Amino acid sequence: MSIKTLVKFLSKEKIKQELDQLLSYLTKKEKEVVIKRYGINGEEITTLAAIGDKMSLTRERIRQIQVQAIKKLQRAVKSSDILLLNEQISDFIEASGGIVNEEDLFKYVDEIFPDDLSSIKNEILLITEFDKDIRHEHNKVDFRPHFRSKKIKFRQIKETSYLAIKALKAEKNVISKDELCQHIQDKYSDTYDLNDNQTIIASLKLDRRLRDHGDCFSLLAWRHVNPRTLFDKIVFVLNEKNKPMHFRDIADAMVQKSLRKKNSSIQAIHNELIGNSMFVLIGRGTYALKDWGYKEGTVSEVIESILAEEGPLSLNDLTEKVLQRRKVKEVTVQVNLNSKKEIFKKNSDGHYELA
């Protein structure tokens, strides 16, 4: 059935009506467990133990009732229009490499239906349980909640992530998706083949320890590619441009990289540049990283430092070295040399040296 037809038949109210009809096949106890366990009909999602306490049953017994109820609903759904929704969701999961995180699934469902389905999110989660070919994995410490085809085991996803993380730690830098997929296929050849890149990438997107950069992955903990603090973000932008930048240009670049909101304070960025010794002011509002060899101080102090380190230099050589440390006009170097005769002098070779 087309998506257009699906929308016509399954509005938000229709979904709720169909689900209520399916729940009527359950016993009173089964229905109560399902409603509380999945948080439908406005209820909060409740743990097995909490439901057991209320019903004076053990946690394990509540789990058994839940499993029994879902099996009944899986049989009953075959005569329900809700089956159309499950078929659509199943097709979407298969088309996504057999794995879809919860957030992406709900974005897809929202695209199908004109109604706002946020109020029946839990009902849709329950409906996915009616499809025997879909597995719903709840939230884990390292992995996002997701749906997957039953042919894909969770241990496969964990092994895929393990191999990716091991490769990234060895490389100590981002790795392209194509390279990572090839590496995982080589190490995990019994499971993956050349047609499984989509499944591999979908698996890696579930791992909270990884960062998806579009064409490559990195470890989330790496500050040089995943800046966290304001200092990190400024360093990230400067290193990417690999040249001194005006503080306003740094702020604009951070917006482009989604490292700051457009309306957030530019002054905070400027204050960090002023207050942190890792940044050197080399021109009006223009900053560089100290690690690049730039020195603090006036132009005259920079010239003095260079001559102390290098010895006598021609005007051209001295100017070139000053411009490597300061963003000034060439004439500014000449002016400082001529106006500071108590510090600088010309020797018999016409080179400048300390007086």
Short mmCIF file of N, CA and C in Angstrom, two decimals, residues 65-205:
data_model
loop_
_atom_site.label_atom_id
_atom_site.label_comp_id
_atom_site.label_asym_id
_atom_site.label_seq_id
_atom_site.Cartn_x
_atom_site.Cartn_y
_atom_site.Cartn_z
N ILE A 65 4.02 -12.33 31.98
CA ILE A 65 2.71 -11.83 31.53
C ILE A 65 2.90 -10.89 30.33
N GLN A 66 3.93 -10.06 30.39
CA GLN A 66 4.21 -9.16 29.28
C GLN A 66 4.51 -9.93 28.00
N VAL A 67 5.37 -10.94 28.10
CA VAL A 67 5.73 -11.75 26.92
C VAL A 67 4.49 -12.45 26.36
N GLN A 68 3.68 -13.00 27.23
CA GLN A 68 2.46 -13.69 26.82
C GLN A 68 1.49 -12.73 26.11
N ALA A 69 1.37 -11.52 26.65
CA ALA A 69 0.47 -10.53 26.07
C ALA A 69 0.94 -10.10 24.69
N ILE A 70 2.24 -9.88 24.53
CA ILE A 70 2.78 -9.45 23.23
C ILE A 70 2.56 -10.54 22.17
N LYS A 71 2.70 -11.79 22.56
CA LYS A 71 2.45 -12.88 21.62
C LYS A 71 1.00 -12.88 21.14
N LYS A 72 0.09 -12.61 22.06
CA LYS A 72 -1.33 -12.51 21.68
C LYS A 72 -1.55 -11.36 20.70
N LEU A 73 -0.93 -10.24 20.98
CA LEU A 73 -1.10 -9.07 20.13
C LEU A 73 -0.47 -9.28 18.76
N GLN A 74 0.63 -10.02 18.72
CA GLN A 74 1.26 -10.34 17.43
C GLN A 74 0.35 -11.17 16.55
N ARG A 75 -0.45 -12.03 17.17
CA ARG A 75 -1.40 -12.83 16.39
C ARG A 75 -2.60 -11.98 15.97
N ALA A 76 -3.07 -11.13 16.90
CA ALA A 76 -4.27 -10.34 16.64
C ALA A 76 -4.05 -9.25 15.60
N VAL A 77 -2.82 -8.73 15.50
CA VAL A 77 -2.55 -7.60 14.62
C VAL A 77 -2.73 -7.97 13.15
N LYS A 78 -2.70 -9.26 12.83
CA LYS A 78 -2.83 -9.69 11.44
C LYS A 78 -4.18 -9.29 10.83
N SER A 79 -5.16 -9.02 11.68
CA SER A 79 -6.47 -8.61 11.18
C SER A 79 -6.71 -7.11 11.43
N SER A 80 -5.64 -6.38 11.73
CA SER A 80 -5.77 -4.95 12.05
C SER A 80 -5.08 -4.09 10.99
N ASP A 81 -5.61 -2.89 10.78
CA ASP A 81 -4.98 -1.95 9.85
C ASP A 81 -3.63 -1.45 10.37
N ILE A 82 -3.36 -1.65 11.66
CA ILE A 82 -2.06 -1.27 12.22
C ILE A 82 -0.93 -2.01 11.51
N LEU A 83 -1.25 -3.17 10.98
CA LEU A 83 -0.26 -3.95 10.26
C LEU A 83 0.36 -3.13 9.13
N LEU A 84 -0.41 -2.21 8.54
CA LEU A 84 0.10 -1.36 7.47
C LEU A 84 1.25 -0.48 7.97
N LEU A 85 1.11 0.03 9.19
CA LEU A 85 2.16 0.86 9.78
C LEU A 85 3.41 0.03 10.04
N ASN A 86 3.22 -1.17 10.57
CA ASN A 86 4.38 -2.03 10.84
C ASN A 86 5.11 -2.38 9.56
N GLU A 87 4.36 -2.64 8.50
CA GLU A 87 4.99 -2.97 7.22
C GLU A 87 5.82 -1.79 6.71
N GLN A 88 5.29 -0.59 6.88
CA GLN A 88 6.01 0.61 6.44
C GLN A 88 7.28 0.81 7.26
N ILE A 89 7.17 0.61 8.57
CA ILE A 89 8.33 0.76 9.45
C ILE A 89 9.38 -0.30 9.13
N SER A 90 8.93 -1.53 8.90
CA SER A 90 9.84 -2.62 8.57
C SER A 90 10.59 -2.34 7.27
N ASP A 91 9.89 -1.82 6.27
CA ASP A 91 10.53 -1.48 5.00
C ASP A 91 11.58 -0.39 5.19
N PHE A 92 11.26 0.58 6.04
CA PHE A 92 12.20 1.67 6.30
C PHE A 92 13.45 1.15 7.00
N ILE A 93 13.30 0.25 7.95
CA ILE A 93 14.45 -0.33 8.65
C ILE A 93 15.33 -1.10 7.68
N GLU A 94 14.73 -1.90 6.83
CA GLU A 94 15.49 -2.68 5.85
C GLU A 94 16.24 -1.75 4.89
N ALA A 95 15.59 -0.68 4.47
CA ALA A 95 16.20 0.26 3.54
C ALA A 95 17.32 1.07 4.19
N SER A 96 17.38 1.04 5.52
CA SER A 96 18.40 1.79 6.27
C SER A 96 19.53 0.89 6.74
N GLY A 97 19.69 -0.25 6.10
CA GLY A 97 20.75 -1.17 6.48
C GLY A 97 20.36 -2.12 7.58
N GLY A 98 19.07 -2.17 7.89
CA GLY A 98 18.59 -3.10 8.91
C GLY A 98 18.65 -2.55 10.32
N ILE A 99 19.09 -1.29 10.47
CA ILE A 99 19.24 -0.68 11.79
C ILE A 99 18.81 0.79 11.73
N VAL A 100 17.96 1.21 12.67
CA VAL A 100 17.53 2.61 12.73
C VAL A 100 17.42 3.00 14.20
N ASN A 101 18.02 4.14 14.59
CA ASN A 101 17.85 4.57 15.97
C ASN A 101 16.45 5.15 16.16
N GLU A 102 16.01 5.21 17.40
CA GLU A 102 14.64 5.65 17.71
C GLU A 102 14.34 7.03 17.14
N GLU A 103 15.28 7.93 17.29
CA GLU A 103 15.07 9.31 16.84
C GLU A 103 14.79 9.35 15.34
N ASP A 104 15.58 8.63 14.56
CA ASP A 104 15.39 8.63 13.11
C ASP A 104 14.09 7.95 12.71
N LEU A 105 13.70 6.92 13.46
CA LEU A 105 12.43 6.25 13.15
C LEU A 105 11.26 7.22 13.33
N PHE A 106 11.28 7.98 14.41
CA PHE A 106 10.17 8.90 14.66
C PHE A 106 10.16 10.07 13.68
N LYS A 107 11.35 10.47 13.22
CA LYS A 107 11.39 11.49 12.17
C LYS A 107 10.71 10.97 10.91
N TYR A 108 10.97 9.70 10.61
CA TYR A 108 10.37 9.09 9.42
C TYR A 108 8.86 8.99 9.58
N VAL A 109 8.41 8.54 10.73
CA VAL A 109 6.97 8.41 10.97
C VAL A 109 6.29 9.78 10.89
N ASP A 110 6.97 10.81 11.42
CA ASP A 110 6.41 12.16 11.34
C ASP A 110 6.29 12.64 9.90
N GLU A 111 7.20 12.18 9.05
CA GLU A 111 7.13 12.56 7.63
C GLU A 111 5.95 11.88 6.93
N ILE A 112 5.60 10.68 7.39
CA ILE A 112 4.50 9.93 6.75
C ILE A 112 3.15 10.55 7.10
N PHE A 113 2.98 10.89 8.38
CA PHE A 113 1.67 11.32 8.86
C PHE A 113 1.61 12.84 9.02
N PRO A 114 0.53 13.44 8.57
CA PRO A 114 0.36 14.89 8.77
C PRO A 114 0.06 15.23 10.22
N ASP A 115 -0.50 14.28 10.98
CA ASP A 115 -0.79 14.51 12.39
C ASP A 115 0.49 14.61 13.20
N ASP A 116 0.43 15.35 14.31
CA ASP A 116 1.53 15.36 15.27
C ASP A 116 1.40 14.10 16.13
N LEU A 117 2.35 13.17 15.95
CA LEU A 117 2.25 11.88 16.64
C LEU A 117 3.04 11.85 17.95
N SER A 118 3.57 13.00 18.37
CA SER A 118 4.39 13.00 19.58
C SER A 118 3.62 12.53 20.81
N SER A 119 2.30 12.75 20.80
CA SER A 119 1.50 12.35 21.96
C SER A 119 1.24 10.85 22.01
N ILE A 120 1.51 10.14 20.90
CA ILE A 120 1.31 8.68 20.90
C ILE A 120 2.62 7.95 20.57
N LYS A 121 3.72 8.56 20.95
CA LYS A 121 5.03 7.95 20.70
C LYS A 121 5.13 6.56 21.34
N ASN A 122 4.67 6.45 22.58
CA ASN A 122 4.75 5.16 23.27
C ASN A 122 3.85 4.12 22.61
N GLU A 123 2.71 4.57 22.07
CA GLU A 123 1.83 3.63 21.37
C GLU A 123 2.53 3.06 20.13
N ILE A 124 3.26 3.91 19.44
CA ILE A 124 3.97 3.44 18.24
C ILE A 124 5.10 2.49 18.62
N LEU A 125 5.77 2.78 19.73
CA LEU A 125 6.81 1.86 20.21
C LEU A 125 6.21 0.49 20.51
N LEU A 126 5.03 0.48 21.10
CA LEU A 126 4.36 -0.79 21.38
C LEU A 126 4.00 -1.50 20.09
N ILE A 127 3.50 -0.74 19.12
CA ILE A 127 3.08 -1.34 17.85
C ILE A 127 4.25 -2.05 17.15
N THR A 128 5.46 -1.49 17.27
CA THR A 128 6.61 -2.14 16.64
C THR A 128 6.89 -3.51 17.25
N GLU A 129 6.45 -3.71 18.50
CA GLU A 129 6.65 -5.01 19.15
C GLU A 129 5.79 -6.11 18.50
N PHE A 130 4.79 -5.70 17.74
CA PHE A 130 3.89 -6.68 17.13
C PHE A 130 4.51 -7.34 15.90
N ASP A 131 5.62 -6.77 15.40
CA ASP A 131 6.29 -7.33 14.23
C ASP A 131 7.41 -8.26 14.68
N LYS A 132 7.26 -9.54 14.40
CA LYS A 132 8.25 -10.54 14.85
C LYS A 132 9.60 -10.37 14.17
N ASP A 133 9.64 -9.62 13.08
CA ASP A 133 10.89 -9.43 12.36
C ASP A 133 11.67 -8.20 12.82
N ILE A 134 11.12 -7.46 13.78
CA ILE A 134 11.77 -6.25 14.29
C ILE A 134 12.19 -6.46 15.74
N ARG A 135 13.40 -6.06 16.04
CA ARG A 135 13.89 -6.10 17.42
C ARG A 135 14.06 -4.66 17.91
N HIS A 136 13.54 -4.38 19.09
CA HIS A 136 13.67 -3.05 19.69
C HIS A 136 14.65 -3.14 20.84
N GLU A 137 15.78 -2.45 20.71
CA GLU A 137 16.81 -2.46 21.77
C GLU A 137 16.67 -1.17 22.55
N HIS A 138 16.47 -1.29 23.85
CA HIS A 138 16.29 -0.11 24.68
C HIS A 138 17.63 0.56 24.98
N ASN A 139 17.59 1.66 25.68
CA ASN A 139 18.77 2.46 25.96
C ASN A 139 19.86 1.67 26.67
N LYS A 140 21.11 1.82 26.19
CA LYS A 140 22.26 1.19 26.82
C LYS A 140 23.26 2.28 27.19
N VAL A 141 24.25 1.93 28.00
CA VAL A 141 25.25 2.91 28.41
C VAL A 141 25.98 3.49 27.20
N ASP A 142 26.43 2.63 26.31
CA ASP A 142 27.24 3.07 25.17
C ASP A 142 26.46 3.14 23.85
N PHE A 143 25.23 2.62 23.83
CA PHE A 143 24.49 2.54 22.58
C PHE A 143 23.11 3.18 22.69
N ARG A 144 22.74 3.90 21.65
CA ARG A 144 21.44 4.56 21.61
C ARG A 144 20.33 3.53 21.39
N PRO A 145 19.11 3.82 21.89
CA PRO A 145 17.99 2.92 21.63
C PRO A 145 17.70 2.86 20.14
N HIS A 146 17.35 1.67 19.65
CA HIS A 146 17.19 1.52 18.21
C HIS A 146 16.30 0.34 17.86
N PHE A 147 15.98 0.27 16.59
CA PHE A 147 15.24 -0.85 16.03
C PHE A 147 16.13 -1.52 14.98
N ARG A 148 16.00 -2.85 14.87
CA ARG A 148 16.82 -3.54 13.88
C ARG A 148 16.10 -4.79 13.39
N SER A 149 16.54 -5.27 12.26
CA SER A 149 16.02 -6.52 11.73
C SER A 149 16.45 -7.66 12.65
N LYS A 150 15.60 -8.67 12.78
CA LYS A 150 15.91 -9.78 13.68
C LYS A 150 17.15 -10.56 13.25
N LYS A 151 17.54 -10.42 11.97
CA LYS A 151 18.72 -11.15 11.48
C LYS A 151 20.02 -10.53 11.99
N ILE A 152 19.94 -9.30 12.51
CA ILE A 152 21.12 -8.62 13.04
C ILE A 152 21.11 -8.73 14.57
N LYS A 153 22.13 -9.37 15.10
CA LYS A 153 22.24 -9.56 16.55
C LYS A 153 22.94 -8.36 17.19
N PHE A 154 22.58 -8.08 18.43
CA PHE A 154 23.18 -6.95 19.12
C PHE A 154 24.69 -7.15 19.31
N ARG A 155 25.10 -8.38 19.50
CA ARG A 155 26.53 -8.65 19.66
C ARG A 155 27.31 -8.28 18.39
N GLN A 156 26.64 -8.38 17.24
CA GLN A 156 27.27 -7.98 15.98
C GLN A 156 27.53 -6.47 15.98
N ILE A 157 26.56 -5.70 16.46
CA ILE A 157 26.72 -4.25 16.54
C ILE A 157 27.86 -3.89 17.49
N LYS A 158 27.93 -4.57 18.63
CA LYS A 158 28.98 -4.30 19.61
C LYS A 158 30.36 -4.66 19.04
N GLU A 159 30.44 -5.76 18.33
CA GLU A 159 31.72 -6.17 17.74
C GLU A 159 32.16 -5.18 16.66
N THR A 160 31.21 -4.69 15.89
CA THR A 160 31.51 -3.70 14.86
C THR A 160 32.09 -2.43 15.49
N SER A 161 31.46 -1.96 16.56
CA SER A 161 31.95 -0.77 17.25
C SER A 161 33.32 -1.00 17.87
N TYR A 162 33.51 -2.16 18.43
CA TYR A 162 34.81 -2.49 19.04
C TYR A 162 35.93 -2.38 18.02
N LEU A 163 35.71 -2.94 16.82
CA LEU A 163 36.73 -2.89 15.79
C LEU A 163 36.99 -1.46 15.32
N ALA A 164 35.92 -0.67 15.22
CA ALA A 164 36.07 0.72 14.79
C ALA A 164 36.85 1.53 15.83
N ILE A 165 36.51 1.37 17.09
CA ILE A 165 37.18 2.11 18.16
C ILE A 165 38.65 1.72 18.25
N LYS A 166 38.93 0.43 18.10
CA LYS A 166 40.32 -0.04 18.13
C LYS A 166 41.12 0.58 16.98
N ALA A 167 40.52 0.65 15.80
CA ALA A 167 41.21 1.24 14.64
C ALA A 167 41.44 2.73 14.84
N LEU A 168 40.47 3.44 15.38
CA LEU A 168 40.60 4.88 15.61
C LEU A 168 41.67 5.18 16.66
N LYS A 169 41.73 4.37 17.70
CA LYS A 169 42.76 4.58 18.74
C LYS A 169 44.15 4.36 18.17
N ALA A 170 44.27 3.39 17.26
CA ALA A 170 45.57 3.12 16.64
C ALA A 170 45.97 4.26 15.70
N GLU A 171 45.01 4.79 14.98
CA GLU A 171 45.27 5.86 14.01
C GLU A 171 45.45 7.21 14.70
N LYS A 172 44.76 7.41 15.83
CA LYS A 172 44.80 8.65 16.60
C LYS A 172 44.29 9.84 15.81
N ASN A 173 43.44 9.55 14.86
CA ASN A 173 42.83 10.61 14.06
C ASN A 173 41.58 10.07 13.39
N VAL A 174 40.82 10.97 12.74
CA VAL A 174 39.60 10.55 12.07
C VAL A 174 39.93 9.53 10.97
N ILE A 175 38.98 8.65 10.69
CA ILE A 175 39.12 7.67 9.61
C ILE A 175 37.87 7.76 8.74
N SER A 176 38.06 7.76 7.44
CA SER A 176 36.92 7.86 6.53
C SER A 176 36.01 6.64 6.70
N LYS A 177 34.75 6.82 6.37
CA LYS A 177 33.78 5.74 6.51
C LYS A 177 34.14 4.57 5.60
N ASP A 178 34.61 4.88 4.40
CA ASP A 178 34.98 3.80 3.48
C ASP A 178 36.12 2.96 4.04
N GLU A 179 37.14 3.64 4.61
CA GLU A 179 38.28 2.92 5.19
C GLU A 179 37.84 2.08 6.38
N LEU A 180 37.01 2.67 7.24
CA LEU A 180 36.55 1.93 8.42
C LEU A 180 35.74 0.71 8.01
N CYS A 181 34.86 0.87 7.04
CA CYS A 181 34.04 -0.25 6.58
C CYS A 181 34.92 -1.36 6.02
N GLN A 182 35.94 -0.98 5.24
CA GLN A 182 36.83 -1.98 4.68
C GLN A 182 37.59 -2.72 5.78
N HIS A 183 38.05 -1.96 6.77
CA HIS A 183 38.78 -2.55 7.89
C HIS A 183 37.90 -3.55 8.64
N ILE A 184 36.66 -3.17 8.90
CA ILE A 184 35.73 -4.04 9.64
C ILE A 184 35.37 -5.27 8.82
N GLN A 185 35.17 -5.09 7.51
CA GLN A 185 34.89 -6.24 6.64
C GLN A 185 36.05 -7.23 6.64
N ASP A 186 37.28 -6.70 6.62
CA ASP A 186 38.46 -7.57 6.62
C ASP A 186 38.57 -8.36 7.92
N LYS A 187 38.25 -7.71 9.04
CA LYS A 187 38.38 -8.35 10.35
C LYS A 187 37.17 -9.21 10.70
N TYR A 188 36.05 -8.93 10.07
CA TYR A 188 34.78 -9.55 10.42
C TYR A 188 34.16 -10.19 9.18
N SER A 189 35.01 -10.83 8.38
CA SER A 189 34.61 -11.31 7.06
C SER A 189 33.51 -12.37 7.10
N ASP A 190 33.37 -13.08 8.21
CA ASP A 190 32.32 -14.11 8.30
C ASP A 190 30.93 -13.48 8.38
N THR A 191 30.87 -12.21 8.77
CA THR A 191 29.58 -11.54 8.96
C THR A 191 29.28 -10.55 7.84
N TYR A 192 30.29 -9.75 7.46
CA TYR A 192 30.07 -8.69 6.49
C TYR A 192 30.68 -9.01 5.14
N ASP A 193 30.10 -8.46 4.10
CA ASP A 193 30.69 -8.51 2.77
C ASP A 193 30.68 -7.10 2.19
N LEU A 194 31.05 -6.97 0.93
CA LEU A 194 31.20 -5.65 0.33
C LEU A 194 29.89 -4.88 0.22
N ASN A 195 28.77 -5.55 0.40
CA ASN A 195 27.48 -4.88 0.27
C ASN A 195 26.92 -4.39 1.61
N ASP A 196 27.72 -4.52 2.66
CA ASP A 196 27.20 -4.23 4.00
C ASP A 196 27.67 -2.90 4.58
N ASN A 197 28.20 -2.00 3.76
CA ASN A 197 28.66 -0.70 4.28
C ASN A 197 27.56 0.04 5.02
N GLN A 198 26.35 0.00 4.48
CA GLN A 198 25.23 0.71 5.10
C GLN A 198 24.93 0.17 6.50
N THR A 199 25.00 -1.14 6.65
CA THR A 199 24.76 -1.77 7.95
C THR A 199 25.87 -1.42 8.94
N ILE A 200 27.10 -1.42 8.47
CA ILE A 200 28.24 -1.08 9.33
C ILE A 200 28.12 0.36 9.83
N ILE A 201 27.84 1.28 8.92
CA ILE A 201 27.73 2.69 9.30
C ILE A 201 26.54 2.90 10.24
N ALA A 202 25.42 2.23 9.96
CA ALA A 202 24.24 2.34 10.84
C ALA A 202 24.57 1.82 12.24
N SER A 203 25.38 0.78 12.32
CA SER A 203 25.80 0.24 13.62
C SER A 203 26.65 1.25 14.38
N LEU A 204 27.61 1.87 13.68
CA LEU A 204 28.52 2.82 14.32
C LEU A 204 27.80 4.08 14.79
N LYS A 205 26.74 4.46 14.09
CA LYS A 205 25.99 5.65 14.48
C LYS A 205 25.26 5.46 15.81
#
